[in-house]
Amino acid sequence: MPRRHDPGRRQRIIDAAIRVVGRKGIAGLSHRSVAAEAEVPLGSTTYHFATLDELMVAALRQADEGFDRVIAARDGLTDPHTDLAGELAGAMGEWLGGDRAGVELEYELYLAALRRPVLRPVAAEWADRLAGLLARRTDPVTARALVALVDGICLQVLLTGTPYDPGYAREVLARVLAPGAPPPPPA
C-alpha cells in the first residue's frame, strides 16, 4: 500500500503534544498519548519525532511563539522615546492576561528543561531573543537582568495565583533600569 501524503501531519502531532501537556502535564506526554490525540497511527509520531525529547523541543518552540507575538506587537520596546519599564510591564500584562492555559503550558515546557538537558537551549532561546531586543535600549547586562525579572514576575504570578500588578512590575523594572533612582510616581 503506498504511503499517504499528509503534509500537515507533523504540525498536527506538535499541536496534539501541546494539548496533551496542557491537559495532563509533561508526565502524560508519550508517543501513544500524542498519536491518540492527533488521531494518527503511533508510527507517525515516531517517524516525525524519533524521541519524546524531539517532540518536546518542537512543542516548546511552538509554545514560545505566544510570548514572541506579544513582544513583536509592541513597537515601544525598541522606540527610544517610550517608557521601557512601562512597555515591558504592559507586554507582561498582555501575555499573562491572554490565554492562561497557554501561558502555563509555555512555562511547564520551559521548566521541563530542568530535567531534560536537550530542552535547555530551546528554553534559553526566548531569553536570548528578549535580551537582544532590550539591549537595543540598554546595555547587555541590564537587558539580562530585565529578562530575569520578567521571568521571575511571570513565574510568581503563575505559581501563587496572585493577580498580575502592572504598577508593581513597572516600578521594579524601572529600578533595574535606573539603580539608585527614587521610585517612579504611580502610573
PDB file of C-alpha atoms in Angstrom:
ATOM      1  CA  MET A   1       0.000   0.000   0.000  1.00  0.00           C
ATOM      2  CA  PRO A   2       1.511   3.381  -0.967  1.00  0.00           C
ATOM      3  CA  ARG A   3       2.229   5.967   1.676  1.00  0.00           C
ATOM      4  CA  ARG A   4      -0.460   8.571   2.072  1.00  0.00           C
ATOM      5  CA  HIS A   5       0.895  12.089   1.595  1.00  0.00           C
ATOM      6  CA  ASP A   6      -0.142  14.226   4.572  1.00  0.00           C
ATOM      7  CA  PRO A   7       1.951  17.415   4.733  1.00  0.00           C
ATOM      8  CA  GLY A   8       0.109  18.701   7.822  1.00  0.00           C
ATOM      9  CA  ARG A   9       0.654  15.602   9.932  1.00  0.00           C
ATOM     10  CA  ARG A  10       3.856  16.783  11.622  1.00  0.00           C
ATOM     11  CA  GLN A  11       2.156  20.022  12.695  1.00  0.00           C
ATOM     12  CA  ARG A  12      -0.917  18.141  13.949  1.00  0.00           C
ATOM     13  CA  ILE A  13       1.377  15.976  16.057  1.00  0.00           C
ATOM     14  CA  ILE A  14       3.020  19.063  17.607  1.00  0.00           C
ATOM     15  CA  ASP A  15      -0.397  20.625  18.253  1.00  0.00           C
ATOM     16  CA  ALA A  16      -1.563  17.382  19.837  1.00  0.00           C
ATOM     17  CA  ALA A  17       1.522  17.254  22.081  1.00  0.00           C
ATOM     18  CA  ILE A  18       0.755  20.766  23.292  1.00  0.00           C
ATOM     19  CA  ARG A  19      -2.852  19.787  24.052  1.00  0.00           C
ATOM     20  CA  VAL A  20      -1.716  16.646  25.909  1.00  0.00           C
ATOM     21  CA  VAL A  21       0.742  18.625  28.047  1.00  0.00           C
ATOM     22  CA  GLY A  22      -1.929  21.254  28.668  1.00  0.00           C
ATOM     23  CA  ARG A  23      -4.361  18.621  29.894  1.00  0.00           C
ATOM     24  CA  LYS A  24      -2.126  16.015  31.554  1.00  0.00           C
ATOM     25  CA  GLY A  25       1.178  17.760  32.145  1.00  0.00           C
ATOM     26  CA  ILE A  26       4.596  16.598  30.992  1.00  0.00           C
ATOM     27  CA  ALA A  27       4.092  13.283  32.799  1.00  0.00           C
ATOM     28  CA  GLY A  28       1.162  12.481  30.484  1.00  0.00           C
ATOM     29  CA  LEU A  29       3.164  13.034  27.312  1.00  0.00           C
ATOM     30  CA  SER A  30       4.013   9.891  25.349  1.00  0.00           C
ATOM     31  CA  HIS A  31       4.116   8.953  21.692  1.00  0.00           C
ATOM     32  CA  ARG A  32       0.985   6.905  22.310  1.00  0.00           C
ATOM     33  CA  SER A  33      -0.972   9.732  24.001  1.00  0.00           C
ATOM     34  CA  VAL A  34       0.030  12.176  21.265  1.00  0.00           C
ATOM     35  CA  ALA A  35      -0.889   9.733  18.482  1.00  0.00           C
ATOM     36  CA  ALA A  36      -4.324   9.229  20.050  1.00  0.00           C
ATOM     37  CA  GLU A  37      -4.827  12.986  20.441  1.00  0.00           C
ATOM     38  CA  ALA A  38      -3.700  13.709  16.866  1.00  0.00           C
ATOM     39  CA  GLU A  39      -5.715  10.757  15.526  1.00  0.00           C
ATOM     40  CA  VAL A  40      -2.703   9.405  13.668  1.00  0.00           C
ATOM     41  CA  PRO A  41      -1.005   5.994  13.805  1.00  0.00           C
ATOM     42  CA  LEU A  42       1.578   5.608  16.551  1.00  0.00           C
ATOM     43  CA  GLY A  43       4.259   5.093  13.887  1.00  0.00           C
ATOM     44  CA  SER A  44       3.602   8.615  12.581  1.00  0.00           C
ATOM     45  CA  THR A  45       4.707  10.193  15.837  1.00  0.00           C
ATOM     46  CA  THR A  46       7.933   8.206  15.902  1.00  0.00           C
ATOM     47  CA  TYR A  47       8.507   8.846  12.191  1.00  0.00           C
ATOM     48  CA  HIS A  48       8.405  12.626  12.686  1.00  0.00           C
ATOM     49  CA  PHE A  49       9.907  12.616  16.208  1.00  0.00           C
ATOM     50  CA  ALA A  50      12.204   9.681  16.981  1.00  0.00           C
ATOM     51  CA  THR A  51      12.299  10.576  20.663  1.00  0.00           C
ATOM     52  CA  LEU A  52       9.968  12.253  23.096  1.00  0.00           C
ATOM     53  CA  ASP A  53      12.639  14.910  23.627  1.00  0.00           C
ATOM     54  CA  GLU A  54      12.496  15.814  19.921  1.00  0.00           C
ATOM     55  CA  LEU A  55       8.734  16.212  20.215  1.00  0.00           C
ATOM     56  CA  MET A  56       9.092  18.330  23.350  1.00  0.00           C
ATOM     57  CA  VAL A  57      11.627  20.588  21.610  1.00  0.00           C
ATOM     58  CA  ALA A  58       9.171  21.193  18.772  1.00  0.00           C
ATOM     59  CA  ALA A  59       6.323  21.817  21.228  1.00  0.00           C
ATOM     60  CA  LEU A  60       8.396  24.242  23.307  1.00  0.00           C
ATOM     61  CA  ARG A  61       9.469  26.173  20.207  1.00  0.00           C
ATOM     62  CA  GLN A  62       5.848  26.495  19.145  1.00  0.00           C
ATOM     63  CA  ALA A  63       4.651  27.384  22.645  1.00  0.00           C
ATOM     64  CA  ASP A  64       7.250  30.170  22.847  1.00  0.00           C
ATOM     65  CA  GLU A  65       5.545  31.854  19.915  1.00  0.00           C
ATOM     66  CA  GLY A  66       2.825  33.205  22.243  1.00  0.00           C
ATOM     67  CA  PHE A  67       5.206  35.475  24.133  1.00  0.00           C
ATOM     68  CA  ASP A  68       7.072  36.315  20.936  1.00  0.00           C
ATOM     69  CA  ARG A  69       3.841  37.527  19.297  1.00  0.00           C
ATOM     70  CA  VAL A  70       3.120  39.847  22.229  1.00  0.00           C
ATOM     71  CA  ILE A  71       6.658  41.256  22.140  1.00  0.00           C
ATOM     72  CA  ALA A  72       6.644  41.677  18.346  1.00  0.00           C
ATOM     73  CA  ALA A  73       3.424  43.672  18.523  1.00  0.00           C
ATOM     74  CA  ARG A  74       4.895  46.177  20.989  1.00  0.00           C
ATOM     75  CA  ASP A  75       6.941  48.667  18.997  1.00  0.00           C
ATOM     76  CA  GLY A  76       7.560  50.663  22.170  1.00  0.00           C
ATOM     77  CA  LEU A  77      10.137  48.155  23.349  1.00  0.00           C
ATOM     78  CA  THR A  78      12.529  49.390  20.669  1.00  0.00           C
ATOM     79  CA  ASP A  79      11.365  53.022  20.478  1.00  0.00           C
ATOM     80  CA  PRO A  80      13.873  55.128  22.463  1.00  0.00           C
ATOM     81  CA  HIS A  81      11.155  57.702  23.239  1.00  0.00           C
ATOM     82  CA  THR A  82       8.895  55.358  25.209  1.00  0.00           C
ATOM     83  CA  ASP A  83       8.978  54.273  28.842  1.00  0.00           C
ATOM     84  CA  LEU A  84      10.776  50.918  28.583  1.00  0.00           C
ATOM     85  CA  ALA A  85       9.654  49.770  32.037  1.00  0.00           C
ATOM     86  CA  GLY A  86       6.049  50.628  31.211  1.00  0.00           C
ATOM     87  CA  GLU A  87       6.198  48.909  27.829  1.00  0.00           C
ATOM     88  CA  LEU A  88       7.700  45.762  29.309  1.00  0.00           C
ATOM     89  CA  ALA A  89       5.155  45.747  32.147  1.00  0.00           C
ATOM     90  CA  GLY A  90       2.417  46.170  29.542  1.00  0.00           C
ATOM     91  CA  ALA A  91       3.752  43.265  27.492  1.00  0.00           C
ATOM     92  CA  MET A  92       3.783  41.009  30.551  1.00  0.00           C
ATOM     93  CA  GLY A  93       0.233  42.044  31.396  1.00  0.00           C
ATOM     94  CA  GLU A  94      -0.946  41.358  27.867  1.00  0.00           C
ATOM     95  CA  TRP A  95       0.699  37.931  27.831  1.00  0.00           C
ATOM     96  CA  LEU A  96      -0.460  36.911  31.308  1.00  0.00           C
ATOM     97  CA  GLY A  97      -3.928  38.301  30.662  1.00  0.00           C
ATOM     98  CA  GLY A  98      -4.364  36.311  27.467  1.00  0.00           C
ATOM     99  CA  ASP A  99      -4.753  32.562  27.247  1.00  0.00           C
ATOM    100  CA  ARG A 100      -3.826  31.474  30.797  1.00  0.00           C
ATOM    101  CA  ALA A 101      -3.674  27.801  29.846  1.00  0.00           C
ATOM    102  CA  GLY A 102      -1.262  28.676  27.028  1.00  0.00           C
ATOM    103  CA  VAL A 103       0.971  30.662  29.376  1.00  0.00           C
ATOM    104  CA  GLU A 104       1.002  27.819  31.908  1.00  0.00           C
ATOM    105  CA  LEU A 105       1.836  25.390  29.134  1.00  0.00           C
ATOM    106  CA  GLU A 106       4.757  27.545  27.981  1.00  0.00           C
ATOM    107  CA  TYR A 107       6.157  27.584  31.491  1.00  0.00           C
ATOM    108  CA  GLU A 108       5.611  23.868  32.036  1.00  0.00           C
ATOM    109  CA  LEU A 109       7.593  23.077  28.904  1.00  0.00           C
ATOM    110  CA  TYR A 110      10.150  25.743  29.807  1.00  0.00           C
ATOM    111  CA  LEU A 111      10.658  24.257  33.284  1.00  0.00           C
ATOM    112  CA  ALA A 112      10.914  20.734  31.858  1.00  0.00           C
ATOM    113  CA  ALA A 113      14.390  21.821  30.756  1.00  0.00           C
ATOM    114  CA  LEU A 114      15.499  21.394  34.377  1.00  0.00           C
ATOM    115  CA  ARG A 115      15.328  17.613  33.943  1.00  0.00           C
ATOM    116  CA  ARG A 116      15.757  17.341  30.180  1.00  0.00           C
ATOM    117  CA  PRO A 117      19.051  18.907  29.072  1.00  0.00           C
ATOM    118  CA  VAL A 118      18.060  18.727  25.386  1.00  0.00           C
ATOM    119  CA  LEU A 119      15.404  21.371  26.110  1.00  0.00           C
ATOM    120  CA  ARG A 120      17.788  23.852  27.722  1.00  0.00           C
ATOM    121  CA  PRO A 121      18.973  25.549  24.524  1.00  0.00           C
ATOM    122  CA  VAL A 122      15.368  25.949  23.377  1.00  0.00           C
ATOM    123  CA  ALA A 123      14.316  27.292  26.762  1.00  0.00           C
ATOM    124  CA  ALA A 124      17.155  29.802  26.580  1.00  0.00           C
ATOM    125  CA  GLU A 125      16.194  30.987  23.085  1.00  0.00           C
ATOM    126  CA  TRP A 126      13.307  33.184  24.262  1.00  0.00           C
ATOM    127  CA  ALA A 127      15.527  34.789  26.921  1.00  0.00           C
ATOM    128  CA  ASP A 128      18.227  35.435  24.333  1.00  0.00           C
ATOM    129  CA  ARG A 129      15.722  36.956  21.893  1.00  0.00           C
ATOM    130  CA  LEU A 130      14.221  39.220  24.546  1.00  0.00           C
ATOM    131  CA  ALA A 131      17.635  40.228  25.899  1.00  0.00           C
ATOM    132  CA  GLY A 132      18.774  41.044  22.378  1.00  0.00           C
ATOM    133  CA  LEU A 133      15.737  43.221  21.847  1.00  0.00           C
ATOM    134  CA  LEU A 134      16.137  45.004  25.190  1.00  0.00           C
ATOM    135  CA  ALA A 135      19.870  45.508  24.641  1.00  0.00           C
ATOM    136  CA  ARG A 136      18.926  47.957  21.893  1.00  0.00           C
ATOM    137  CA  ARG A 137      17.602  50.228  24.653  1.00  0.00           C
ATOM    138  CA  THR A 138      20.096  49.455  27.420  1.00  0.00           C
ATOM    139  CA  ASP A 139      23.347  47.590  27.975  1.00  0.00           C
ATOM    140  CA  PRO A 140      23.542  43.764  27.697  1.00  0.00           C
ATOM    141  CA  VAL A 141      23.901  43.195  31.462  1.00  0.00           C
ATOM    142  CA  THR A 142      20.842  45.301  32.262  1.00  0.00           C
ATOM    143  CA  ALA A 143      18.944  43.599  29.442  1.00  0.00           C
ATOM    144  CA  ARG A 144      19.692  40.190  31.016  1.00  0.00           C
ATOM    145  CA  ALA A 145      18.620  41.484  34.435  1.00  0.00           C
ATOM    146  CA  LEU A 146      15.328  42.683  32.938  1.00  0.00           C
ATOM    147  CA  VAL A 147      14.742  39.271  31.353  1.00  0.00           C
ATOM    148  CA  ALA A 148      15.385  37.554  34.688  1.00  0.00           C
ATOM    149  CA  LEU A 149      12.970  39.925  36.417  1.00  0.00           C
ATOM    150  CA  VAL A 150      10.281  39.411  33.757  1.00  0.00           C
ATOM    151  CA  ASP A 151      10.716  35.659  34.104  1.00  0.00           C
ATOM    152  CA  GLY A 152      10.510  35.850  37.898  1.00  0.00           C
ATOM    153  CA  ILE A 153       7.421  38.054  37.960  1.00  0.00           C
ATOM    154  CA  CYS A 154       5.599  35.844  35.456  1.00  0.00           C
ATOM    155  CA  LEU A 155       6.527  32.686  37.317  1.00  0.00           C
ATOM    156  CA  GLN A 156       5.365  34.146  40.640  1.00  0.00           C
ATOM    157  CA  VAL A 157       2.016  35.175  39.150  1.00  0.00           C
ATOM    158  CA  LEU A 158       1.527  31.680  37.750  1.00  0.00           C
ATOM    159  CA  LEU A 159       2.641  29.827  40.877  1.00  0.00           C
ATOM    160  CA  THR A 160       0.892  31.921  43.505  1.00  0.00           C
ATOM    161  CA  GLY A 161      -2.284  32.774  41.643  1.00  0.00           C
ATOM    162  CA  THR A 162      -1.707  36.398  42.583  1.00  0.00           C
ATOM    163  CA  PRO A 163      -3.185  38.782  40.020  1.00  0.00           C
ATOM    164  CA  TYR A 164      -0.624  40.493  37.839  1.00  0.00           C
ATOM    165  CA  ASP A 165       0.090  44.026  39.086  1.00  0.00           C
ATOM    166  CA  PRO A 166       1.359  46.198  36.233  1.00  0.00           C
ATOM    167  CA  GLY A 167       2.202  49.089  38.582  1.00  0.00           C
ATOM    168  CA  TYR A 168       4.442  46.875  40.705  1.00  0.00           C
ATOM    169  CA  ALA A 169       6.047  45.366  37.599  1.00  0.00           C
ATOM    170  CA  ARG A 170       6.734  48.796  36.128  1.00  0.00           C
ATOM    171  CA  GLU A 171       8.237  50.019  39.396  1.00  0.00           C
ATOM    172  CA  VAL A 172      10.676  47.131  39.834  1.00  0.00           C
ATOM    173  CA  LEU A 173      11.617  47.158  36.150  1.00  0.00           C
ATOM    174  CA  ALA A 174      12.303  50.905  36.405  1.00  0.00           C
ATOM    175  CA  ARG A 175      14.531  50.282  39.429  1.00  0.00           C
ATOM    176  CA  VAL A 176      16.643  47.851  37.407  1.00  0.00           C
ATOM    177  CA  LEU A 177      16.850  50.408  34.612  1.00  0.00           C
ATOM    178  CA  ALA A 178      17.867  53.237  36.981  1.00  0.00           C
ATOM    179  CA  PRO A 179      19.547  51.806  40.098  1.00  0.00           C
ATOM    180  CA  GLY A 180      19.661  54.245  42.976  1.00  0.00           C
ATOM    181  CA  ALA A 181      16.983  56.451  41.465  1.00  0.00           C
ATOM    182  CA  PRO A 182      13.880  57.172  43.511  1.00  0.00           C
ATOM    183  CA  PRO A 183      10.874  55.039  42.597  1.00  0.00           C
ATOM    184  CA  PRO A 184       8.795  56.423  39.738  1.00  0.00           C
ATOM    185  CA  PRO A 185       5.483  58.081  40.558  1.00  0.00           C
ATOM    186  CA  PRO A 186       2.444  55.798  40.322  1.00  0.00           C
ATOM    187  CA  ALA A 187       1.107  55.494  36.779  1.00  0.00           C
TER     188      ALA A 187
END
